[in-house]
Amino acid sequence: MLARLRDGDIQQIDWEHNHISDLRLDGNRSVVDTTIICFLPFGNVIGVIQGSASAPRPPALQRWLNAMNVVNEDLTVMPLVGKKAWEKLNNAEAVNLFEMRLRPGQMIFPSDAEGLGDFSRQAHKRNPDALITLTMKIPKRRGFGRDTSRSRGERRLREDVQHFISDFGSLVGPDGAVDRAIAHVTLSASDGSLVEDQINFVSDHITAQKPVFLRRSEGQAPWYEAAVHAVLDVAAAHDAELRDAVRPVP
């Protein structure tokens, strides 16, 4: 279980007197938003359920693991995008276009987001009720070949897309906050030539959402136990797809 201190005033309701007031805790106590992380028994795969939109995201687990020095090398926590999509992105000679669409709704990007995440956060913050489409394209130059500025732009765009998918891939999906995410890439063919291809992170992304209902009656299991069971249920339903995504390439 990971927790983040909640900022700002917290409200509470008194059902007996039908009164809403600020929540004040006694002693050295604070209100936190919690995230449940469940480790599956294969492939270093985790399932995550956030208790709220402001609860810690998967990168928080990455920072904690690296701070604990679990292994001698830094660990990376990233979403399970389909194996073919990651191979295309990592092997691409260049990324010359990236387009994503943000659905209206609650703020989803944290204040410490960087790169495309920060760009998206600012657009979403200013227009929370709008369907926002962000497109970044490296323009082609006249003449033959690729000049230095175009090559630099393609390299930086690929790095931005890699970081964005690694940090916020859990938001990508047909029912997610980002319901469209497409990259146009340049790949090397077996004969040494360059070919254009497209990555659709929505169709190639492995994601599943399952609500966990809080049981407030006495005698019921805590919500975090229900969250773990929900993760295991979803993992069982997608077992073959998950195992294929983390299976070593021959």
CSV table of C-alpha atoms in Angstrom, one decimal:
chain,number,residue,atom,x,y,z
A,1,MET,CA,0.0,0.0,0.0
A,2,LEU,CA,1.4,3.4,-1.0
A,3,ALA,CA,0.0,6.6,0.4
A,4,ARG,CA,0.2,10.3,-0.4
A,5,LEU,CA,-0.6,13.2,1.9
A,6,ARG,CA,-3.7,15.0,0.8
A,7,ASP,CA,-3.4,18.7,0.4
A,8,GLY,CA,-6.1,21.3,1.1
A,9,ASP,CA,-9.1,21.3,3.3
A,10,ILE,CA,-10.9,18.0,3.8
A,11,GLN,CA,-14.7,18.1,4.3
A,12,GLN,CA,-16.8,15.8,6.4
A,13,ILE,CA,-20.5,15.3,6.8
A,14,ASP,CA,-22.5,14.8,10.0
A,15,TRP,CA,-25.5,12.7,9.0
A,16,GLU,CA,-27.2,13.1,12.3
A,17,HIS,CA,-27.3,16.9,12.1
A,18,ASN,CA,-27.1,17.2,8.3
A,19,HIS,CA,-24.0,19.4,8.6
A,20,ILE,CA,-20.8,19.7,6.5
A,21,SER,CA,-17.7,21.0,8.1
A,22,ASP,CA,-13.9,20.9,7.8
A,23,LEU,CA,-12.3,17.7,9.0
A,24,ARG,CA,-10.0,18.2,12.0
A,25,LEU,CA,-7.8,15.4,13.2
A,26,ASP,CA,-6.5,15.1,16.7
A,27,GLY,CA,-2.8,14.7,17.4
A,28,ASN,CA,-0.1,14.1,14.8
A,29,ARG,CA,-2.4,12.7,12.1
A,30,SER,CA,-3.0,13.4,8.4
A,31,VAL,CA,-5.4,12.3,5.7
A,32,VAL,CA,-3.9,10.3,2.9
A,33,ASP,CA,-4.9,8.9,-0.5
A,34,THR,CA,-3.9,5.3,-0.9
A,35,THR,CA,-3.1,3.0,-3.8
A,36,ILE,CA,-3.1,-0.8,-3.6
A,37,ILE,CA,-0.3,-2.6,-5.6
A,38,CYS,CA,-0.6,-6.4,-6.0
A,39,PHE,CA,2.4,-8.4,-7.4
A,40,LEU,CA,1.4,-11.2,-9.7
A,41,PRO,CA,3.3,-14.5,-9.5
A,42,PHE,CA,5.1,-14.1,-12.9
A,43,GLY,CA,7.1,-11.7,-15.0
A,44,ASN,CA,7.4,-8.9,-12.4
A,45,VAL,CA,3.9,-7.8,-13.3
A,46,ILE,CA,1.9,-5.7,-10.9
A,47,GLY,CA,-1.8,-4.7,-10.7
A,48,VAL,CA,-2.7,-1.3,-9.4
A,49,ILE,CA,-5.9,0.2,-8.0
A,50,GLN,CA,-6.0,3.8,-6.9
A,51,GLY,CA,-8.2,4.8,-4.0
A,52,SER,CA,-8.8,8.2,-5.7
A,53,ALA,CA,-7.6,10.2,-8.7
A,54,SER,CA,-4.9,11.9,-6.5
A,55,ALA,CA,-3.6,8.7,-5.0
A,56,PRO,CA,0.0,7.6,-5.9
A,57,ARG,CA,0.5,6.4,-9.5
A,58,PRO,CA,2.8,3.5,-10.5
A,59,PRO,CA,5.9,5.7,-10.9
A,60,ALA,CA,5.7,6.2,-7.1
A,61,LEU,CA,6.4,2.5,-6.6
A,62,GLN,CA,9.4,2.9,-8.9
A,63,ARG,CA,10.8,5.8,-6.8
A,64,TRP,CA,10.3,3.8,-3.6
A,65,LEU,CA,11.9,0.6,-4.9
A,66,ASN,CA,14.9,2.5,-6.2
A,67,ALA,CA,15.2,4.4,-2.9
A,68,MET,CA,15.3,1.1,-1.1
A,69,ASN,CA,18.1,-0.2,-3.3
A,70,VAL,CA,16.4,-3.5,-3.8
A,71,VAL,CA,18.9,-4.4,-6.6
A,72,ASN,CA,22.1,-2.8,-7.8
A,73,GLU,CA,20.4,-1.3,-10.9
A,74,ASP,CA,17.6,1.2,-11.2
A,75,LEU,CA,14.2,-0.4,-11.7
A,76,THR,CA,11.5,0.9,-14.1
A,77,VAL,CA,7.7,0.5,-13.7
A,78,MET,CA,5.9,0.8,-17.0
A,79,PRO,CA,2.5,-0.2,-18.4
A,80,LEU,CA,2.2,-3.5,-20.3
A,81,VAL,CA,1.8,-2.2,-23.8
A,82,GLY,CA,1.6,-5.1,-26.3
A,83,LYS,CA,5.0,-6.5,-27.1
A,84,LYS,CA,4.8,-5.5,-30.8
A,85,ALA,CA,4.0,-1.9,-29.9
A,86,TRP,CA,7.0,-1.6,-27.6
A,87,GLU,CA,9.3,-3.3,-30.1
A,88,LYS,CA,8.2,-0.8,-32.8
A,89,LEU,CA,8.7,2.2,-30.5
A,90,ASN,CA,12.1,1.1,-29.2
A,91,ASN,CA,13.4,0.0,-32.6
A,92,ALA,CA,12.1,3.1,-34.5
A,93,GLU,CA,14.7,5.1,-36.3
A,94,ALA,CA,12.4,8.1,-35.7
A,95,VAL,CA,9.0,9.2,-34.4
A,96,ASN,CA,7.7,12.0,-36.6
A,97,LEU,CA,4.1,12.3,-35.3
A,98,PHE,CA,2.3,11.6,-32.1
A,99,GLU,CA,-1.4,12.3,-31.5
A,100,MET,CA,-3.5,11.8,-28.5
A,101,ARG,CA,-7.0,12.7,-27.3
A,102,LEU,CA,-7.9,13.7,-23.8
A,103,ARG,CA,-11.5,13.1,-22.7
A,104,PRO,CA,-13.2,15.8,-20.5
A,105,GLY,CA,-13.4,15.1,-16.8
A,106,GLN,CA,-11.4,15.2,-13.6
A,107,MET,CA,-7.8,16.4,-13.5
A,108,ILE,CA,-5.7,13.3,-14.1
A,109,PHE,CA,-2.1,14.5,-14.5
A,110,PRO,CA,-0.1,15.2,-11.3
A,111,SER,CA,1.5,18.6,-10.8
A,112,ASP,CA,5.0,17.1,-11.2
A,113,ALA,CA,4.3,15.7,-14.7
A,114,GLU,CA,7.0,16.5,-17.2
A,115,GLY,CA,7.2,16.5,-21.0
A,116,LEU,CA,4.0,15.5,-22.8
A,117,GLY,CA,2.4,14.8,-19.4
A,118,ASP,CA,2.9,18.5,-18.3
A,119,PHE,CA,1.8,19.7,-21.7
A,120,SER,CA,-1.4,17.7,-21.4
A,121,ARG,CA,-2.0,18.7,-17.8
A,122,GLN,CA,-1.9,22.4,-18.8
A,123,ALA,CA,-4.3,21.9,-21.6
A,124,HIS,CA,-6.6,19.8,-19.5
A,125,LYS,CA,-6.4,22.3,-16.6
A,126,ARG,CA,-7.5,25.2,-18.8
A,127,ASN,CA,-10.2,23.3,-20.6
A,128,PRO,CA,-11.5,20.6,-18.2
A,129,ASP,CA,-14.8,20.2,-20.1
A,130,ALA,CA,-13.4,20.0,-23.6
A,131,LEU,CA,-12.4,17.0,-25.7
A,132,ILE,CA,-8.7,17.9,-26.4
A,133,THR,CA,-6.6,16.5,-29.3
A,134,LEU,CA,-2.9,17.1,-29.1
A,135,THR,CA,-0.8,16.6,-32.2
A,136,MET,CA,3.0,16.9,-32.4
A,137,LYS,CA,4.5,16.5,-35.9
A,138,ILE,CA,8.0,17.0,-37.2
A,139,PRO,CA,7.6,18.7,-40.6
A,140,LYS,CA,9.3,17.4,-43.6
A,141,ARG,CA,11.9,19.5,-45.4
A,142,ARG,CA,12.2,20.1,-49.0
A,143,GLY,CA,14.9,18.2,-50.9
A,144,PHE,CA,16.4,14.9,-50.2
A,145,GLY,CA,17.6,13.4,-46.9
A,146,ARG,CA,16.9,14.6,-43.3
A,147,ASP,CA,18.5,17.7,-42.0
A,148,THR,CA,20.0,18.0,-38.5
A,149,SER,CA,17.0,19.9,-37.0
A,150,ARG,CA,14.5,17.2,-38.3
A,151,SER,CA,16.6,14.4,-36.9
A,152,ARG,CA,16.9,16.1,-33.6
A,153,GLY,CA,13.1,16.7,-33.4
A,154,GLU,CA,12.4,13.1,-34.3
A,155,ARG,CA,14.7,11.9,-31.6
A,156,ARG,CA,13.3,14.1,-28.9
A,157,LEU,CA,9.7,13.2,-29.9
A,158,ARG,CA,10.5,9.5,-29.6
A,159,GLU,CA,12.0,10.1,-26.1
A,160,ASP,CA,8.9,12.1,-25.1
A,161,VAL,CA,6.5,9.4,-26.3
A,162,GLN,CA,8.5,6.7,-24.5
A,163,HIS,CA,8.4,8.7,-21.2
A,164,PHE,CA,4.7,9.5,-21.6
A,165,ILE,CA,3.7,5.9,-22.3
A,166,SER,CA,5.9,4.7,-19.4
A,167,ASP,CA,4.4,7.2,-16.9
A,168,PHE,CA,0.8,7.5,-18.0
A,169,GLY,CA,0.1,4.3,-20.1
A,170,SER,CA,-2.5,3.3,-17.5
A,171,LEU,CA,-4.6,6.2,-18.7
A,172,VAL,CA,-4.6,5.0,-22.3
A,173,GLY,CA,-7.4,2.8,-23.5
A,174,PRO,CA,-10.8,2.8,-25.1
A,175,ASP,CA,-12.4,3.7,-21.8
A,176,GLY,CA,-9.5,5.6,-20.4
A,177,ALA,CA,-8.8,9.3,-20.0
A,178,VAL,CA,-6.6,9.1,-23.1
A,179,ASP,CA,-8.8,7.3,-25.6
A,180,ARG,CA,-6.6,7.9,-28.7
A,181,ALA,CA,-2.8,7.6,-28.8
A,182,ILE,CA,-1.1,7.1,-32.2
A,183,ALA,CA,2.5,7.4,-33.2
A,184,HIS,CA,3.9,7.4,-36.8
A,185,VAL,CA,7.4,5.9,-36.8
A,186,THR,CA,10.2,5.1,-39.2
A,187,LEU,CA,11.6,1.6,-39.1
A,188,SER,CA,14.6,-0.1,-40.7
A,189,ALA,CA,13.6,-3.0,-43.0
A,190,SER,CA,15.7,-6.2,-43.4
A,191,ASP,CA,17.2,-4.8,-46.7
A,192,GLY,CA,18.4,-1.7,-44.9
A,193,SER,CA,15.7,0.6,-46.3
A,194,LEU,CA,13.4,2.8,-44.2
A,195,VAL,CA,9.7,2.1,-44.0
A,196,GLU,CA,6.9,4.1,-42.4
A,197,ASP,CA,4.6,2.4,-39.8
A,198,GLN,CA,2.0,3.3,-37.2
A,199,ILE,CA,1.6,2.4,-33.5
A,200,ASN,CA,-1.9,2.5,-32.0
A,201,PHE,CA,-1.3,2.4,-28.3
A,202,VAL,CA,-5.1,2.0,-27.6
A,203,SER,CA,-5.5,-1.2,-29.5
A,204,ASP,CA,-2.0,-2.5,-28.6
A,205,HIS,CA,-2.3,-1.6,-24.9
A,206,ILE,CA,-3.1,-4.2,-22.2
A,207,THR,CA,-5.5,-2.6,-19.8
A,208,ALA,CA,-8.5,-3.5,-17.7
A,209,GLN,CA,-10.6,-1.5,-15.2
A,210,LYS,CA,-12.6,-3.0,-12.4
A,211,PRO,CA,-14.5,-1.0,-9.8
A,212,VAL,CA,-14.1,-1.9,-6.1
A,213,PHE,CA,-17.1,-1.1,-4.0
A,214,LEU,CA,-16.5,-0.1,-0.4
A,215,ARG,CA,-18.3,-2.2,2.2
A,216,ARG,CA,-19.2,0.0,5.1
A,217,SER,CA,-21.1,-2.5,7.1
A,218,GLU,CA,-19.4,-4.2,10.0
A,219,GLY,CA,-17.9,-7.6,9.6
A,220,GLN,CA,-16.9,-7.1,6.0
A,221,ALA,CA,-13.3,-7.3,4.7
A,222,PRO,CA,-11.3,-4.0,4.4
A,223,TRP,CA,-11.4,-2.4,0.9
A,224,TYR,CA,-7.8,-3.1,0.3
A,225,GLU,CA,-8.5,-6.9,0.5
A,226,ALA,CA,-11.3,-6.4,-2.0
A,227,ALA,CA,-8.9,-4.5,-4.2
A,228,VAL,CA,-6.4,-7.3,-4.2
A,229,HIS,CA,-9.1,-9.8,-5.1
A,230,ALA,CA,-10.2,-7.5,-7.9
A,231,VAL,CA,-6.6,-7.4,-9.3
A,232,LEU,CA,-6.3,-11.1,-9.2
A,233,ASP,CA,-9.6,-11.6,-11.0
A,234,VAL,CA,-8.6,-9.3,-13.8
A,235,ALA,CA,-5.2,-10.9,-14.0
A,236,ALA,CA,-6.8,-14.3,-14.4
A,237,ALA,CA,-9.1,-13.1,-17.1
A,238,HIS,CA,-6.1,-11.7,-19.1
A,239,ASP,CA,-3.5,-14.3,-18.1
A,240,ALA,CA,-2.5,-15.4,-21.6
A,241,GLU,CA,-2.1,-11.8,-22.9
A,242,LEU,CA,-0.1,-10.7,-19.8
A,243,ARG,CA,2.2,-13.7,-20.0
A,244,ASP,CA,2.8,-13.1,-23.7
A,245,ALA,CA,3.7,-9.5,-23.1
A,246,VAL,CA,6.5,-10.3,-20.6
A,247,ARG,CA,7.7,-13.5,-22.3
A,248,PRO,CA,11.4,-13.2,-23.4
A,249,VAL,CA,11.9,-12.7,-27.1
A,250,PRO,CA,13.6,-15.9,-28.5
